[in-house]
Each structure stands twice: as structure tokens, then as C-alpha cells.
């Protein structure tokens, strides 16, 4: 049976640790994997813009000896012509895998139902699993002597939040999610993460108070307005400004590192001085997207 990577919620801690080890090995010894996808083609279907995801998949697949086909669906030119199931079935006639960035998680499921090849979630409304794998790879590099971390996510409860909670819970980490009132993560996914944490020795803390940052190892920010959300910045500015990350906030928390999936909005969710400081892991995360994704592709296509 073919496997997809739509989220990590059904992975064990060992399976995630194996993927992290594979990503680290690819990073250290890329030549060893230069033929891993030889003769294979992967389609990347994008309903939303992307810099990091698109380029890291394209370059990463090239480094594995494979071929990437970018399918731009941002103007909706594919919608209405045929069902998602039929799109998936047709893509699988030529391609060995499908990467998709979509508005709705159900789109991934429907594509997968038609396609006899693996489907990888490159971001949807609920999850950003490739980002989370890269982020935990980055944390293992930043804290080589720790196998579990205390990570705080601050800002809008969104796709990135969910994937960080789920992976952190499975890895036995403490993940604190601090959002303004009314911008919490999905109740259903909080409960899932809490169950996974209980099973794996992790902890999920849900809060609206910046006081709960105290004592974490690292702090994570994302945009306050995700792609596809037409909220005006001026309408949320006052609500979110108390959640802005700065060097002062980091010092108060005692946190060593700051992470952000990017695109970042300087002087909104993160100050420029923090983003460009020695505490910033942002570019390491961006680089690790490619290594983490290549581990996922090697594993799915072997
Ligand atoms: N972090 C991330 O997914 O970036 P892009 O939206 O640029 O792909
Ligand atoms: N939460 C953001 C992540 C971007 C990588 C969004 O969905 O736009």
C-alpha cells in the first residue's frame, strides 16, 4: 500500500527520530543519496505562493537525482475542469509522487484517493508537517545535548502551531502554545496533541499569557495573518502587539533561540533586531527544510 505524508500524527517517536537521523545524514553526506530518486519525477501542485517550500523541494529533488515539475494552481485554472480524484489519478500516470500546497486538508485526501503514488502535504489549513520536521531537526542541532526541549509557540494558532504541537508531543517535548484570546489552535488538534503527549512523556500547555514563556529553551513565531486570510493588519494589530517577540522578551523568558517558519514580518510578530541576532535560527530552519523533505521523499519512495 502506498504511504502519504499528510501529517505526523500517526508516526511513532522512533519513526520521527529515524527521519531526523536520515535528514542529518543527507545533510552531512549528500553524495551518498545522489541517485535516491534517479529516474523519478515529482509534481509540486501549489494553490498558494511559496518561496522556501517550492525552491527547497525543487533543489532537494535535483540533489537526489530526480526531477521536479512545478504546477501553478494559484489562479485556480485547474478547478472546475475535473475532480481532484481525477487530477490525482492522472498525475500518477506520469509522476512518482505529488507534493501539494492547498487551502483545504480535504483536497490532499481527495488527491490521494485518486493517486496511486505518495502525496506529501506542503502546507494546508491544518498542518505544515515538512516545516515541523525541519524545525525539530534545527532544535536537535541547536541543543545537541538535549533529546527533549521546551518550546513555546507565540501568536496565531494555525497550521504551523498544530504541526509543532503534534511532533513535539510525540517526541516527548514540552510545547507551550501562547495565543491571544480568540486565536487559539484547533480544539480537536489540541486534544490530539495532549493525548500524544500523555502517551509519549511530553506536555502541551495552552495559554493566552506571555508569562508562560518563562523557562523555555526556544520561542517560535509565525505570521499573525496566514495566506488566504483577508484580515487587515490594522484590525488585529492591537490584539497581537503584546505577543511580539523581541530580545527583551527572550531575555525575560530565559530562552536561548528564536525560530520562525518565514515569511517573517519584521516589527510585527518579530523585531528586526531579534531576527538578525545570534539567537536566530531562521536561516538554519530554512536550510533544513530541504534536508528534512529529502528524508521524507527517500523514505516514501524507497
Ligand atoms: N515556511 C514556508 O513554508 O515558506 P514558504 O511559504 O515560502 O514556502
Ligand atoms: N501560517 C502560515 C505559514 C506560512 C509558511 C500560512 O499558512 O500562511
XYZ file of N, CA and C in Angstrom, residues 50-269:
660
model
N 4.752 30.465 -2.566
C 5.795 29.827 -1.760
C 7.160 30.269 -2.237
N 8.058 30.484 -1.320
C 9.476 30.669 -1.654
C 10.237 29.432 -1.188
N 10.266 29.233 0.136
C 11.061 28.153 0.731
C 10.621 26.762 0.270
N 9.327 26.499 0.329
C 8.852 25.145 0.043
C 9.115 24.780 -1.415
N 8.761 25.689 -2.306
C 8.938 25.397 -3.728
C 10.412 25.177 -4.066
N 11.263 26.102 -3.615
C 12.672 26.018 -4.025
C 13.381 24.869 -3.303
N 13.053 24.653 -2.030
C 13.753 23.574 -1.306
C 13.348 22.204 -1.845
N 12.112 22.045 -2.281
C 11.738 20.768 -2.919
C 12.426 20.628 -4.278
N 12.397 21.677 -5.071
C 12.979 21.594 -6.421
C 14.475 21.286 -6.332
N 15.195 22.072 -5.544
C 16.648 21.864 -5.432
C 16.935 20.526 -4.745
N 16.157 20.215 -3.712
C 16.377 18.963 -2.972
C 16.181 17.738 -3.853
N 15.128 17.751 -4.658
C 14.851 16.606 -5.551
C 15.966 16.476 -6.590
N 16.465 17.615 -7.079
C 17.602 17.587 -8.017
C 18.804 16.908 -7.360
N 19.037 17.217 -6.071
C 20.191 16.618 -5.366
C 20.013 15.114 -5.157
N 18.770 14.634 -5.245
C 18.514 13.188 -5.115
C 18.471 12.510 -6.489
N 18.781 13.251 -7.547
C 18.806 12.669 -8.892
C 17.444 12.640 -9.554
N 16.440 13.275 -8.948
C 15.084 13.258 -9.500
C 14.754 14.554 -10.225
N 13.500 14.653 -10.649
C 13.042 15.763 -11.489
C 11.760 16.332 -10.881
N 11.689 17.664 -10.756
C 10.556 18.332 -10.121
C 9.748 19.088 -11.181
N 8.453 18.909 -11.188
C 7.567 19.629 -12.117
C 6.683 20.555 -11.293
N 6.830 21.855 -11.485
C 6.017 22.828 -10.736
C 4.685 23.035 -11.442
N 3.607 22.833 -10.724
C 2.272 23.006 -11.287
C 1.599 24.168 -10.545
N 1.497 25.286 -11.228
C 0.967 26.501 -10.609
C -0.565 26.465 -10.632
N -1.154 26.378 -9.450
C -2.634 26.357 -9.371
C -3.137 27.589 -8.649
N -2.321 28.657 -8.629
C -2.694 29.811 -7.813
C -3.836 30.610 -8.405
N -4.025 30.536 -9.705
C -5.147 31.293 -10.257
C -6.364 30.396 -10.446
N -6.318 29.216 -9.851
C -7.484 28.328 -9.864
C -7.797 27.761 -11.235
N -6.801 27.743 -12.147
C -7.131 27.314 -13.514
C -7.480 25.841 -13.611
N -7.135 25.060 -12.565
C -7.475 23.634 -12.619
C -8.859 23.350 -12.049
N -9.356 24.282 -11.218
C -10.610 23.960 -10.524
C -11.790 23.999 -11.492
N -12.722 23.079 -11.298
C -13.916 23.057 -12.127
C -13.755 22.238 -13.388
N -12.536 21.907 -13.797
C -12.348 21.140 -15.039
C -12.602 19.655 -14.809
N -12.165 19.160 -13.649
C -12.327 17.726 -13.345
C -12.178 17.573 -11.846
N -12.495 16.397 -11.336
C -12.451 16.220 -9.886
C -11.004 16.115 -9.423
N -10.807 16.392 -8.123
C -9.465 16.278 -7.546
C -8.965 14.842 -7.652
N -9.889 13.897 -7.484
C -9.533 12.482 -7.593
C -8.977 12.180 -8.993
N -9.614 12.759 -10.006
C -9.136 12.528 -11.374
C -7.799 13.231 -11.619
N -7.628 14.413 -11.018
C -6.322 15.091 -11.148
C -5.240 14.197 -10.551
N -5.496 13.666 -9.347
C -4.526 12.789 -8.684
C -4.228 11.561 -9.522
N -5.285 10.958 -10.080
C -5.101 9.735 -10.874
C -4.266 10.020 -12.115
N -4.525 11.167 -12.758
C -3.756 11.500 -13.968
C -2.310 11.839 -13.644
N -2.097 12.616 -12.593
C -0.706 12.961 -12.225
C 0.109 11.695 -11.965
N -0.550 10.706 -11.356
C 0.160 9.468 -11.020
C 0.500 8.634 -12.266
N -0.086 8.985 -13.437
C 0.287 8.285 -14.677
C 1.715 8.627 -15.093
N 2.170 9.838 -14.679
C 3.492 10.280 -15.136
C 4.476 10.465 -13.985
N 3.947 10.820 -12.830
C 4.841 11.209 -11.727
C 4.887 10.116 -10.668
N 5.980 10.097 -9.932
C 6.166 9.085 -8.872
C 5.767 9.617 -7.498
N 5.408 10.890 -7.434
C 4.978 11.467 -6.164
C 4.342 12.812 -6.418
N 3.504 13.252 -5.488
C 2.828 14.555 -5.601
C 3.059 15.322 -4.304
N 3.528 16.547 -4.465
C 3.654 17.454 -3.319
C 2.565 18.502 -3.518
N 1.806 18.812 -2.483
C 0.718 19.775 -2.716
C 0.588 20.766 -1.577
N 0.495 22.036 -1.945
C 0.201 23.136 -1.003
C -1.200 23.607 -1.323
N -2.104 23.401 -0.381
C -3.533 23.589 -0.693
C -4.243 24.382 0.404
N -5.435 24.865 0.071
C -6.211 25.596 1.080
C -6.850 24.650 2.087
N -7.364 23.536 1.597
C -8.137 22.643 2.492
C -7.476 21.277 2.586
N -7.402 20.773 3.816
C -6.815 19.446 4.021
C -7.532 18.386 3.177
N -8.853 18.536 3.025
C -9.627 17.555 2.243
C -9.135 17.434 0.803
N -8.575 18.526 0.275
C -8.030 18.474 -1.089
C -6.922 17.421 -1.172
N -6.081 17.368 -0.127
C -4.995 16.378 -0.111
C -5.568 14.969 -0.084
N -6.619 14.800 0.705
C -7.220 13.470 0.833
C -7.829 13.039 -0.512
N -8.503 13.974 -1.162
C -9.117 13.613 -2.455
C -8.063 13.336 -3.523
N -6.995 14.142 -3.544
C -5.902 13.878 -4.496
C -5.343 12.490 -4.247
N -5.134 12.180 -2.962
C -4.539 10.903 -2.589
C -5.444 9.729 -2.963
N -6.755 9.933 -2.840
C -7.689 8.841 -3.169
C -7.576 8.447 -4.642
N -7.260 9.450 -5.493
C -7.136 9.128 -6.916
C -5.753 8.645 -7.294
N -4.738 9.105 -6.554
C -3.348 8.880 -6.982
C -2.793 7.597 -6.382
N -2.147 6.794 -7.228
C -1.540 5.585 -6.681
C -0.092 5.846 -6.241
N 0.298 7.120 -6.153
C 1.651 7.478 -5.701
C 1.536 8.317 -4.419
N 2.634 8.410 -3.637
C 2.567 9.169 -2.379
C 2.231 10.640 -2.585
N 1.468 11.182 -1.641
C 1.145 12.615 -1.616
C 1.776 13.212 -0.354
N 2.471 14.332 -0.517
C 3.125 15.000 0.610
C 2.462 16.358 0.819
N 2.093 16.639 2.055
C 1.475 17.912 2.403
C 2.529 19.009 2.505
N 2.466 19.967 1.605
C 3.415 21.080 1.615
C 2.788 22.323 2.248
N 1.775 22.139 3.077
C 1.023 23.130 3.850
C -0.444 23.119 3.425
N -1.279 23.027 4.423
C -2.730 23.139 4.197
C -3.279 23.996 5.332
N -4.597 24.032 5.481
C -5.180 24.842 6.560
C -4.852 24.270 7.943
N -4.615 22.971 8.038
C -4.440 22.342 9.350
C -2.995 22.065 9.747
N -2.149 21.765 8.777
C -0.811 21.265 9.110
C 0.267 21.854 8.199
N 1.499 21.812 8.707
C 2.692 22.075 7.878
C 3.770 21.082 8.331
N 3.581 19.800 7.990
C 4.452 18.772 8.560
C 5.917 18.872 8.136
N 6.163 19.268 6.883
C 7.563 19.365 6.420
C 8.303 20.440 7.217
N 7.562 21.510 7.547
C 8.144 22.586 8.367
C 8.502 22.055 9.750
N 7.601 21.298 10.346
C 7.848 20.807 11.710
C 9.060 19.879 11.746
N 9.203 19.023 10.726
C 10.362 18.116 10.731
C 11.662 18.921 10.637
N 11.667 19.942 9.775
C 12.849 20.809 9.662
C 13.116 21.544 10.977
N 12.046 21.940 11.655
C 12.210 22.706 12.902
C 12.767 21.831 14.026
N 12.291 20.602 14.127
C 12.841 19.726 15.174
C 14.268 19.275 14.819
N 14.581 19.185 13.525
C 15.977 18.943 13.131
C 16.845 20.118 13.599
N 16.334 21.316 13.394
C 17.072 22.529 13.799
C 17.262 22.554 15.322
N 16.230 22.178 16.052
C 16.345 22.172 17.521
C 17.340 21.110 17.993
N 17.363 19.961 17.331
C 18.341 18.927 17.750
C 19.762 19.419 17.483
N 19.939 20.204 16.428
C 21.275 20.766 16.154
C 21.623 21.863 17.159
N 20.623 22.654 17.534
C 20.874 23.781 18.448
C 21.122 23.299 19.875
N 20.487 22.178 20.226
C 20.645 21.631 21.585
C 21.170 20.199 21.485
N 22.457 20.049 21.120
C 22.964 18.690 20.871
C 22.933 17.801 22.111
N 22.871 18.409 23.283
C 22.881 17.581 24.500
C 21.496 17.312 25.074
N 20.451 17.759 24.356
C 19.092 17.532 24.873
C 18.330 16.650 23.895
N 17.565 15.703 24.389
C 16.706 14.944 23.469
C 15.273 15.471 23.516
N 14.957 16.244 24.544
C 13.644 16.899 24.617
C 13.865 18.397 24.858
N 12.961 19.196 24.331
C 13.104 20.651 24.506
C 11.813 21.216 25.055
N 11.954 22.429 25.619
C 10.765 23.205 25.964
C 10.655 24.297 24.905
N 9.601 24.189 24.108
C 9.414 25.123 23.007
C 8.117 25.884 23.233
N 8.157 27.197 23.061
C 6.919 27.981 23.138
C 6.602 28.544 21.764
N 5.389 28.315 21.305
C 4.889 28.936 20.079
C 4.045 30.136 20.501
N 4.321 31.295 19.901
C 3.597 32.508 20.291
C 2.940 33.138 19.064
N 1.642 33.402 19.140
C 0.974 34.116 18.053
C -0.355 33.502 17.698
N -0.626 33.441 16.394
C -1.916 32.926 15.907
C -1.890 31.388 15.919
N -2.912 30.766 16.469
C -2.995 29.300 16.453
C -3.331 28.827 15.050
N -2.371 28.195 14.350
C -2.584 27.893 12.926
C -1.956 26.554 12.539
N -1.815 26.348 11.229
C -1.244 25.111 10.685
C 0.136 24.785 11.274
N 0.996 25.799 11.365
C 2.347 25.582 11.911
C 2.253 25.184 13.387
N 1.385 25.871 14.129
C 1.179 25.535 15.547
C 0.805 24.065 15.697
N -0.155 23.625 14.895
C -0.646 22.247 15.021
C 0.475 21.247 14.770
N 1.253 21.471 13.726
C 2.317 20.505 13.418
C 3.410 20.519 14.479
N 3.716 21.696 15.016
C 4.722 21.757 16.100
C 4.216 21.034 17.340
N 2.923 21.216 17.676
C 2.357 20.548 18.865
C 2.403 19.033 18.690
N 1.983 18.570 17.518
C 1.886 17.124 17.290
C 3.267 16.483 17.327
N 4.213 17.077 16.603
C 5.543 16.453 16.583
C 6.218 16.565 17.948
N 6.076 17.710 18.597
C 6.672 17.879 19.932
C 6.099 16.878 20.921
N 4.789 16.682 20.862
C 4.135 15.734 21.775
C 4.692 14.329 21.568
N 4.813 13.924 20.304
C 5.288 12.560 20.007
C 6.743 12.404 20.452
N 7.529 13.472 20.318
C 8.948 13.391 20.696
C 9.164 13.579 22.199
N 8.087 13.746 22.945
C 8.220 13.872 24.401
C 8.674 15.245 24.859
N 8.462 16.256 24.029
C 8.859 17.637 24.382
C 7.723 18.336 25.125
N 8.076 19.475 25.741
C 7.035 20.354 26.282
C 6.801 21.461 25.263
N 5.582 21.570 24.777
C 5.251 22.629 23.817
C 4.191 23.522 24.451
N 4.542 24.790 24.615
C 3.578 25.755 25.154
C 3.057 26.586 23.988
N 1.758 26.718 23.906
C 1.143 27.486 22.816
C 0.478 28.702 23.432
N 1.007 29.876 23.102
C 0.514 31.126 23.696
C -0.095 31.976 22.586
N -1.399 32.171 22.663
C -2.100 32.933 21.617
C -2.985 33.990 22.278
N -3.348 35.032 21.552
C -4.375 35.935 22.075
C -5.703 35.183 22.198
N -6.561 35.676 23.075
C -7.914 35.104 23.201
C -8.609 35.214 21.842
N -9.236 34.138 21.432
C -9.950 34.156 20.148
C -9.108 33.669 18.984
N -7.819 33.446 19.213
C -6.926 32.999 18.127
C -6.249 31.677 18.493
N -6.926 30.879 19.338
C -6.362 29.626 19.822
C -6.233 28.609 18.687
N -5.390 27.621 18.923
C -5.273 26.491 17.991
C -6.572 25.693 18.017
N -6.722 24.783 17.051
C -7.945 23.963 16.964
C -8.090 23.110 18.224
N -9.302 23.148 18.795
C -9.589 22.341 20.000
C -9.300 20.873 19.775
N -9.756 20.411 18.613
C -9.608 18.981 18.288
C -8.127 18.597 18.234
N -7.299 19.473 17.636
C -5.882 19.136 17.499
C -5.123 19.352 18.808
N -5.620 20.266 19.649
C -5.025 20.396 20.989
C -5.258 19.096 21.752
N -6.487 18.595 21.680
C -6.794 17.341 22.403
C -5.972 16.180 21.865
N -5.818 16.146 20.554
C -4.998 15.082 19.959
C -3.555 15.200 20.459
N -3.014 16.428 20.440
C -1.624 16.626 20.875
C -1.477 16.265 22.356
N -2.483 16.611 23.156
C -2.402 16.281 24.593
C -2.407 14.767 24.804
N -3.166 14.071 23.999
C -3.203 12.598 24.098
C -1.841 12.032 23.669
N -1.301 12.557 22.567
C 0.007 12.071 22.095
C 1.088 12.372 23.128
N 0.984 13.549 23.761
C 1.966 13.916 24.796
C 1.861 12.952 25.980
N 0.649 12.655 26.396
C 0.465 11.736 27.534
C 1.052 10.361 27.208
N 0.921 9.937 25.958
C 1.430 8.618 25.563
C 2.946 8.588 25.440
N 3.552 9.760 25.228
C 4.983 9.789 24.892
C 5.842 10.575 25.894
N 5.257 10.953 27.009
C 6.041 11.677 28.022
C 6.232 13.153 27.711
N 5.429 13.699 26.833
C 5.520 15.122 26.519
C 4.484 15.922 27.296
N 4.417 17.223 26.990
C 3.459 18.080 27.694
C 3.019 19.206 26.748
N 1.715 19.467 26.710
C 1.193 20.573 25.902
C 0.542 21.562 26.867
N 1.006 22.802 26.819
C 0.446 23.852 27.684
C -0.249 24.869 26.782
N -1.493 25.179 27.074
C -2.249 26.149 26.261
C -2.495 27.385 27.120
N -2.144 28.548 26.586
C -2.210 29.764 27.407
C -2.495 30.980 26.524
N -2.935 32.056 27.182
C -3.016 33.338 26.469
C -2.068 34.355 27.114
N -1.246 33.888 28.054
C -0.394 34.810 28.816
C 1.087 34.670 28.466
N 1.724 35.796 28.180
C 3.162 35.787 27.881
C 3.988 35.386 29.116
N 3.369 35.400 30.290
C 4.093 34.938 31.495
C 4.494 33.472 31.352
N 3.759 32.735 30.546
C 4.048 31.302 30.380
C 5.251 31.026 29.493
N 5.928 32.091 29.060
C 7.170 31.905 28.293
C 8.341 31.549 29.195
N 8.220 31.865 30.458
C 9.363 31.727 31.384
C 9.883 30.290 31.413
N 11.217 30.174 31.213
C 11.858 28.878 31.387
C 11.900 28.004 30.142
N 11.456 28.534 28.981
C 11.531 27.695 27.776
C 12.935 27.786 27.149
N 13.261 26.771 26.349
C 14.560 26.767 25.658
C 14.511 27.634 24.405
N 13.383 27.599 23.726
C 13.287 28.306 22.443
C 11.865 28.819 22.251
N 11.763 29.890 21.475
C 10.467 30.524 21.212
C 10.255 30.566 19.698
N 9.018 30.376 19.273
C 8.704 30.236 17.847
C 7.615 31.240 17.473
N 7.809 31.939 16.362
C 6.776 32.862 15.857
C 6.376 32.492 14.436
N 5.170 32.867 14.070
C 4.704 32.751 12.679
C 3.924 34.030 12.376
N 3.588 34.198 11.127
C 2.793 35.358 10.735
C 1.491 35.419 11.552
N 1.002 36.595 11.786
C -0.272 36.741 12.501
C -1.457 36.572 11.553
N -1.182 36.695 10.246
C -2.267 36.536 9.252
C -1.776 35.557 8.190
N -2.346 34.366 8.193
C -1.882 33.334 7.268
C -2.405 33.572 5.855
N -1.759 32.911 4.889
C -2.172 33.037 3.487
C -3.632 32.631 3.316
N -4.339 33.420 2.576
C -5.750 33.121 2.336
C -6.680 33.799 3.322
N -6.123 34.399 4.382
C -6.928 35.106 5.385
C -6.874 36.595 5.015
N -8.031 37.160 4.738
C -8.052 38.545 4.238
C -8.166 39.600 5.335
N -7.955 39.182 6.599
C -7.996 40.133 7.710
C -6.983 41.257 7.468
N -7.392 42.501 7.795
C -6.456 43.626 7.640
C -5.557 43.706 8.867
N -4.277 44.005 8.672
C -3.344 44.083 9.800
C -3.838 45.079 10.845
N -4.387 46.185 10.372
C -4.841 47.220 11.315
C -5.946 46.689 12.249
N -6.680 45.689 11.782
C -7.768 45.137 12.609
C -7.264 44.231 13.734
N -6.051 43.713 13.613
C -5.562 42.777 14.645
C -4.334 43.310 15.376
N -3.815 44.433 14.909
C -2.546 44.947 15.429
C -2.548 45.063 16.956
N -3.594 45.692 17.489
C -3.631 45.925 18.944
C -3.715 44.622 19.730
N -4.441 43.657 19.180
C -4.600 42.363 19.856
C -3.285 41.598 19.886
N -2.536 41.697 18.783
C -1.343 40.843 18.663
C -0.054 41.512 19.150
N 0.007 42.846 19.165
C 1.282 43.503 19.507
C 1.866 43.029 20.845
N 1.035 42.753 21.869
C 1.626 42.268 23.131
C 2.326 40.908 22.983
N 2.138 40.262 21.834
C 2.737 38.937 21.604
C 3.952 39.024 20.680
N 4.421 40.234 20.399
C 5.590 40.402 19.533
C 6.841 39.852 20.225
N 7.680 39.149 19.474
C 8.932 38.634 20.038
C 10.062 39.620 19.792
N 10.813 39.899 20.861
C 11.957 40.816 20.791
C 13.059 40.246 21.677
N 14.234 40.832 21.633
C 15.333 40.372 22.505
C 14.949 40.526 23.963
N 14.185 41.562 24.279
C 13.773 41.776 25.678
C 12.850 40.646 26.132
N 11.931 40.251 25.275
C 11.011 39.141 25.609
C 11.804 37.844 25.791
N 12.775 37.638 24.921
C 13.609 36.416 25.007
C 14.386 36.406 26.320
N 14.964 37.555 26.671
C 15.766 37.636 27.902
C 14.886 37.382 29.115
N 13.693 37.948 29.100
C 12.752 37.765 30.201
C 12.368 36.294 30.360
N 12.211 35.617 29.224
C 11.831 34.195 29.252
C 13.019 33.310 29.611
N 14.241 33.815 29.370
C 15.433 32.976 29.556
C 15.626 32.013 28.397
N 15.035 32.334 27.240
C 15.124 31.451 26.070
C 16.395 31.751 25.274
N 16.983 30.670 24.743
C 18.255 30.839 24.033
C 18.060 31.148 22.546
N 17.048 30.509 21.948
C 16.899 30.633 20.494
C 15.484 31.021 20.087
N 15.415 31.714 18.934
C 14.111 32.043 18.349
C 14.007 31.359 16.979
N 12.826 30.844 16.706
C 12.553 30.216 15.408
C 11.353 30.900 14.759
N 11.275 30.782 13.435
C 10.150 31.342 12.672
C 10.157 30.596 11.345
N 8.990 30.123 10.910
C 8.952 29.354 9.659
C 9.224 30.243 8.450
N 8.961 31.578 8.582
C 9.024 32.554 7.498
C 7.992 32.207 6.431
N 7.480 33.165 5.672
C 7.895 34.556 5.626
C 7.607 35.299 6.934
N 8.617 36.099 7.352
C 8.503 36.867 8.590
C 8.127 38.310 8.258
N 7.453 38.936 9.199
C 7.060 40.341 9.029
C 7.763 41.123 10.116
N 8.843 41.769 9.699
C 9.682 42.494 10.655
C 8.881 43.602 11.337
N 9.079 43.704 12.618
C 8.407 44.676 13.501
C 6.938 44.329 13.713
N 6.473 43.218 13.193
C 5.141 42.729 13.570
C 5.353 41.582 14.563
N 5.322 40.329 14.107
C 5.451 39.222 15.063
C 6.860 39.081 15.629
